[in-house]
mmCIF file of C-alpha atoms and ligand atoms in Angstrom:
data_model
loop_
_atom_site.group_PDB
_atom_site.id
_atom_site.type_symbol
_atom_site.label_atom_id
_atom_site.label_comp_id
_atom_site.label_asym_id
_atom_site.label_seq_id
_atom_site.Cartn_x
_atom_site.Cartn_y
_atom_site.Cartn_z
ATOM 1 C CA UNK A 181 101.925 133.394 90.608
ATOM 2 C CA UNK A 182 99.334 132.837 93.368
ATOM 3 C CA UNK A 183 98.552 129.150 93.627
ATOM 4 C CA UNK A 184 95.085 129.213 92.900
ATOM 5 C CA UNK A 185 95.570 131.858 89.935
ATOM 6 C CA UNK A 186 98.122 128.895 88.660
ATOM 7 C CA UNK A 187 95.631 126.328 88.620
ATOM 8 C CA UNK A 188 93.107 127.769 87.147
ATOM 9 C CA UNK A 189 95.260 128.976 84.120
ATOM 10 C CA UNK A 190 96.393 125.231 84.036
ATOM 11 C CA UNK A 191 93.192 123.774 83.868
ATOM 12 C CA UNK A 192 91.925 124.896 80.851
ATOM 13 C CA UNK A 193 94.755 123.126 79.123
ATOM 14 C CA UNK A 194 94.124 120.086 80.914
ATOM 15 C CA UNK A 195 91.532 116.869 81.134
ATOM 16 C CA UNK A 196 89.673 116.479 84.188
ATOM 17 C CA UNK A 197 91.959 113.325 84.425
ATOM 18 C CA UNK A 198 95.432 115.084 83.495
ATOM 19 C CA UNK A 199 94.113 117.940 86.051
ATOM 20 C CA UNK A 200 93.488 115.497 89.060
ATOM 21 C CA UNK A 201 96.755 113.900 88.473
ATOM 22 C CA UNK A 202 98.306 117.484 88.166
ATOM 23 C CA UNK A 203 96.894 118.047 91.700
ATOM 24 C CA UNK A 204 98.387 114.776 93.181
ATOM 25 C CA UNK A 205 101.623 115.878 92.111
ATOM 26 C CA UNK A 206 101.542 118.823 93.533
ATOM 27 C CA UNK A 207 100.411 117.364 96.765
ATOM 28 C CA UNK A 208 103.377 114.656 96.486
ATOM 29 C CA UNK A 209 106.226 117.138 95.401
ATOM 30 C CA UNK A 210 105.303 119.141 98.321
ATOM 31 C CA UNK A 211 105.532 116.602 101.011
ATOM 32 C CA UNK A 212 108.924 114.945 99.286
ATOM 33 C CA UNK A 213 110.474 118.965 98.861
ATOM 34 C CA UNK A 214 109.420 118.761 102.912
ATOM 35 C CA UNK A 215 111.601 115.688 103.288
ATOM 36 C CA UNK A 216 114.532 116.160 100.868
ATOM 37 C CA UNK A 217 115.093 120.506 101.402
ATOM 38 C CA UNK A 218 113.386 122.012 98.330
ATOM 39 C CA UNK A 219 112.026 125.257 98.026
ATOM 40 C CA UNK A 220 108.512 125.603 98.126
ATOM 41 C CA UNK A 221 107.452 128.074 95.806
ATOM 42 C CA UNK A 222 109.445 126.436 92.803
ATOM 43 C CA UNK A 223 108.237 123.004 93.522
ATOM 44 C CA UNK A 224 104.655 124.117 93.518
ATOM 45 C CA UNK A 225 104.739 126.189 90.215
ATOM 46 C CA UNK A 226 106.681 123.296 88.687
ATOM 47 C CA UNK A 227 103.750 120.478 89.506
ATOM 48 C CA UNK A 228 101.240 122.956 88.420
ATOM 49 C CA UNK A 229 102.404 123.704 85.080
ATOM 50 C CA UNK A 230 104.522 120.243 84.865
ATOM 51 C CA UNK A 231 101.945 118.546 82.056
ATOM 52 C CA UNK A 232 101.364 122.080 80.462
ATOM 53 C CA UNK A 233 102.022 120.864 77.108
ATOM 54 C CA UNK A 234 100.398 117.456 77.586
ATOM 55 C CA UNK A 235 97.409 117.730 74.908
ATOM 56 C CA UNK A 236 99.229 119.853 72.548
ATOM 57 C CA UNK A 237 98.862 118.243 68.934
ATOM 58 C CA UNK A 238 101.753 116.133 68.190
ATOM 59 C CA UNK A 239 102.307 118.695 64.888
ATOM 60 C CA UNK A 240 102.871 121.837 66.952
ATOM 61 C CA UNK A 241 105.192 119.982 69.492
ATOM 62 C CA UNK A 242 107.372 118.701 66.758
ATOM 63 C CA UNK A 243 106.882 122.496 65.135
ATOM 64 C CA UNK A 244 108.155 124.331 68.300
ATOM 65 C CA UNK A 245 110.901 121.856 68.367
ATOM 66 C CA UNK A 246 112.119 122.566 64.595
ATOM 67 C CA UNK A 247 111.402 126.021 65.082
ATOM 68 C CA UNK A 248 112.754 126.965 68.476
ATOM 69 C CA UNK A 249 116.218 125.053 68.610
ATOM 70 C CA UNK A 250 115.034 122.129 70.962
ATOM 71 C CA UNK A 251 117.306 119.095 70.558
ATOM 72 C CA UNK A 252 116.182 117.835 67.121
ATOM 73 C CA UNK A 253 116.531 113.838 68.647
ATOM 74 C CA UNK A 254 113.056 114.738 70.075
ATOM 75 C CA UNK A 255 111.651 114.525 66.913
ATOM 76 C CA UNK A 256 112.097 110.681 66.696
ATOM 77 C CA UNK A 257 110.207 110.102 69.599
ATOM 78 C CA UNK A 258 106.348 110.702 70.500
ATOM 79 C CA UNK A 259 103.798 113.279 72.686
ATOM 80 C CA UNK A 260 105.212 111.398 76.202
ATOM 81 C CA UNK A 261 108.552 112.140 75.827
ATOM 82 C CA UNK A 262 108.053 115.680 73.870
ATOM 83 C CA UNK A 263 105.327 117.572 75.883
ATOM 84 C CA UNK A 264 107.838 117.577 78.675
ATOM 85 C CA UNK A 265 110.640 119.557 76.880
ATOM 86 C CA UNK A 266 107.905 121.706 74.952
ATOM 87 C CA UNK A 267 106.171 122.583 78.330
ATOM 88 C CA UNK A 268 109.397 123.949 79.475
ATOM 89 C CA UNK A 269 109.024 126.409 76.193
ATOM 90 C CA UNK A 270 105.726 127.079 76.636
ATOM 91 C CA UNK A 271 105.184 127.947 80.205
ATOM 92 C CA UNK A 272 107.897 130.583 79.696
ATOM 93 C CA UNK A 273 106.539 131.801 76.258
ATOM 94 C CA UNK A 274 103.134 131.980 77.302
ATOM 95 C CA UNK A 275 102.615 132.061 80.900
ATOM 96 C CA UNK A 276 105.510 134.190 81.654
ATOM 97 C CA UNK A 277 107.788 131.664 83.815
ATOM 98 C CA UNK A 278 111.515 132.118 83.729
ATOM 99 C CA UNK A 279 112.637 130.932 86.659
ATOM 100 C CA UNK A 280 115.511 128.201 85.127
ATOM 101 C CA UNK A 281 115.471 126.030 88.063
ATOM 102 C CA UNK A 282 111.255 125.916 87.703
ATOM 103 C CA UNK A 283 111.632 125.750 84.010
ATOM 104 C CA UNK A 284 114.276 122.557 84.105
ATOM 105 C CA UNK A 285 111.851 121.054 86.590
ATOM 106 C CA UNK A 286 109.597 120.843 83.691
ATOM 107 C CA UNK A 287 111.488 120.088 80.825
ATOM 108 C CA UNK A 288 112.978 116.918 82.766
ATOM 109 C CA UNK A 289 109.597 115.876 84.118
ATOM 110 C CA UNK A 290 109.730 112.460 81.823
ATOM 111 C CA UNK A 291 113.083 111.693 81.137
ATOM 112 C CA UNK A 292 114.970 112.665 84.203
ATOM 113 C CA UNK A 293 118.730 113.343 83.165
ATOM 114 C CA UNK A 294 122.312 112.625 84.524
ATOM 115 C CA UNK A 295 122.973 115.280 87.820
ATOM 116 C CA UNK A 296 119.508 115.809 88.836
ATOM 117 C CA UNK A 297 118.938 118.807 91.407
ATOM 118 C CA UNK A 298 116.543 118.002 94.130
ATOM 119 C CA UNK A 299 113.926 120.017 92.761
ATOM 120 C CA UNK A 300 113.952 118.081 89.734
ATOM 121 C CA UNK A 301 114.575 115.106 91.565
ATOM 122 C CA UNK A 302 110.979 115.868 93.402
ATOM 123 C CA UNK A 303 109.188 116.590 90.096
ATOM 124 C CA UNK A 304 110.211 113.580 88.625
ATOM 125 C CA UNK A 305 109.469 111.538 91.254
ATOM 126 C CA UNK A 306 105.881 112.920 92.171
ATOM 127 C CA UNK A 307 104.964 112.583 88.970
ATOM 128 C CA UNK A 308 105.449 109.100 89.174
ATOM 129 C CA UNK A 309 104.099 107.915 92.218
ATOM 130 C CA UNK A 310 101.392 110.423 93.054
ATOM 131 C CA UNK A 311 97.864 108.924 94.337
ATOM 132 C CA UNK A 312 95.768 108.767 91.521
ATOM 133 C CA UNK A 313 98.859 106.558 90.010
ATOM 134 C CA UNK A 314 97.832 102.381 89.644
ATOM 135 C CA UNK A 315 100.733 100.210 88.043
ATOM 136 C CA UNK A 316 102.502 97.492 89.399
ATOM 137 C CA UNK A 317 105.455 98.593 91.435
ATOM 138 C CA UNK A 318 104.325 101.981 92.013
ATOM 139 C CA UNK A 319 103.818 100.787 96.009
ATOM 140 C CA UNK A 320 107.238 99.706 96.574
ATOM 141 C CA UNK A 321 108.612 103.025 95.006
ATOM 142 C CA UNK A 322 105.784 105.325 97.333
ATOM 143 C CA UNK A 323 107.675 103.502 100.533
ATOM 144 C CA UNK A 324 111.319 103.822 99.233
ATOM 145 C CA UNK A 325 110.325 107.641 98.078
ATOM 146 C CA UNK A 326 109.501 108.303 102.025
ATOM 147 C CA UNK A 327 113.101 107.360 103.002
ATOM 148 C CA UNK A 328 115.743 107.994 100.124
ATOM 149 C CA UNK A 329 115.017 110.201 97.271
ATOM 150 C CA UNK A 330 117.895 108.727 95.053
ATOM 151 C CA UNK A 331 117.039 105.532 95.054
ATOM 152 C CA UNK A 332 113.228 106.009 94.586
ATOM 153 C CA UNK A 333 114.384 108.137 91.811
ATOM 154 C CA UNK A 334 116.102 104.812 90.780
ATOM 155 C CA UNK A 335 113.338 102.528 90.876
ATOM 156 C CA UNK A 336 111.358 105.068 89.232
ATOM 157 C CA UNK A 337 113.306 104.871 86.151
ATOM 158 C CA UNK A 338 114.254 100.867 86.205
ATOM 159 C CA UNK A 339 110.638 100.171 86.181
ATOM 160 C CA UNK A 340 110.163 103.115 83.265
ATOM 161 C CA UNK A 341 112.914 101.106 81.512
ATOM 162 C CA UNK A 342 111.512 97.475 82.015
ATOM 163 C CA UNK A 343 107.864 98.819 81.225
ATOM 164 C CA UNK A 344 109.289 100.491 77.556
ATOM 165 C CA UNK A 345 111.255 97.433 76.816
ATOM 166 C CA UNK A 346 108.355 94.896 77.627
ATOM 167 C CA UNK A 347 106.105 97.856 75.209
ATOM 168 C CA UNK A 348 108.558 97.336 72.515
ATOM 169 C CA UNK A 349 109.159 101.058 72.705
ATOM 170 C CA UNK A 350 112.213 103.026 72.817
ATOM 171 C CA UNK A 351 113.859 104.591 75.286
ATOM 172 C CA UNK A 352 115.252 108.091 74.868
ATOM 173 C CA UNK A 353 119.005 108.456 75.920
ATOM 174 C CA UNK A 354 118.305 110.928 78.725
ATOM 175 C CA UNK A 355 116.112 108.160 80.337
ATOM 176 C CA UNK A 356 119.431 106.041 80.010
ATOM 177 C CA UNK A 357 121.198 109.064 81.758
ATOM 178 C CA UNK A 358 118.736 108.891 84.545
ATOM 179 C CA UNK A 359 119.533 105.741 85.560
ATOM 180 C CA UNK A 360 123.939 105.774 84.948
ATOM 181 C CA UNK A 361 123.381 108.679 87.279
ATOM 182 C CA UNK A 362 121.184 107.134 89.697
ATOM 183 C CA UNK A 363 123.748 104.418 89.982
ATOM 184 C CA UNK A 364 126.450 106.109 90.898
ATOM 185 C CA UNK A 365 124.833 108.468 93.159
ATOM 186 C CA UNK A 366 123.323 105.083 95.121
ATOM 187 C CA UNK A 367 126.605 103.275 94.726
ATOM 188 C CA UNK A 368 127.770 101.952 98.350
ATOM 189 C CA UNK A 369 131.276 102.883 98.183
ATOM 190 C CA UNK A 370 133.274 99.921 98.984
HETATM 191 FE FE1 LIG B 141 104.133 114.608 81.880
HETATM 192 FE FE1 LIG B 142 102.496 114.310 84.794
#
C-alpha cells in the first residue's frame, strides 16, 4: 500500500496523539532498518499500522482473542499488552496485510519475544524510543539504539521490566523472553 494511502487509513483509528507517535515510529524504524539491514517497505507498513488496534474496546480485543484462537494467556492481561497481538489480526482481516514478516512485526510490537528478526527488532525498538517519547532512560537507550541494536533492544525491555515491577503490574512471559534472549544474544563470549 502507498505510504500516504496507509496513513490515512490509519488515522481514522487513531488519536491525534497515538497518530503523531505512529509517525515518529515510522520515522525511527526507518533510520534504525538504515543502520541494522531491514527492508524498507515492511518496516514502513509495520510502523504505520503497528498501534492499529490501540483504541479498540477492551471487550472486542478479548472477543477476537476467544474467538480467533489467539493464545488464551492474553486474556489475563490488559489493552497494552493485547492491542499488539489483536492488531496483527486485524490489519490482515481488515486492511488486507499478509505479509508474515509485516504481520509478526506487529503482533510483537509490546512484548518483544525470544529470536527476534531485525525487522521486529526495529519495530520494537522505535516504538520505544521515538521523539515524541519522555520517560526517564529513554536518552540513554536513543544513543545505545544508534550503535547496537541488541543491546538497545535490551535496555528497552530492562527498563519495561523495572517500570512494571515499580507499577505493581505484571509482566507477560514473552516480555521475560525478550530479555533471556537479549542476554544471550549480548553475552561476551568468554
Ligand atoms: Fe503499541
Ligand atoms: Fe506504539
Amino acid at each position: 500500500m502507498d505510504r500516504n494511502l496507509a496513513l490515512e487509513t490509519v488515522k481514522k483509528h487513531l488519536t491525534e496523539h497515538r497518530y503523531v507517535h505512529t509517525l515518529g515510529v515510522l520515522e525511527t524504524s526507518l533510520k534504525l532498518a538504515q543502520l541494522y539491514g531491514a527492508d524498507f517497505k515492511k518496516t514502513e507498513t509495520a510502523a504505520i499500522f503497528h498501534d492499529y488496534a490501540k483504541f479498540r474496546s477492551k471487550d472486542e480485543m478479548r472477543e477476537i482473542v476467544k474467538k480467533e484462537n489467539l493464545p488464551q494467556d492474553l486474556l489475563l492481561y490488559g489493552s497494552e499488552v493485547l492491542h499488539a497481538p489483536v492488531g496483527a489480526f486485524l490489519v490482515k482481516k481488515e486492511i488486507g496485510i499478509y505479509d508474515e514478516e509485516v504481520l509478526s512485526a506487529i503482533y510483537y510490537h509490546t512484548t518483544g519475544k525470544g529470536n527476534m528478526n531485525t525487522l521486529e527488532k526495529v519495530i520494537f525498538l522505535a516504538d520505544y524510543i521515538e521523539p515524541n517519547r519522555q520517560f526517564p532512560g529513554v536518552e540513554e537507550v536513543r544513543e545505545e539504539a544508534g550503535k547496537n541494536l541488541d543491546s538497545a533492544c535490551l535496555m528497552a525491555v530492562k527498563n519495561t521490566i523495572n517500570f512494571l515491577m515499580r507499577q505493581n503490574q505484571k509482566i507477560y512471559p514473552l516480555t521475560l523472553e525478550t530479555y533471556n534472549g537479549l542476554m544471550d544474544e549480548t553475552q561476551v563470549k568468554k
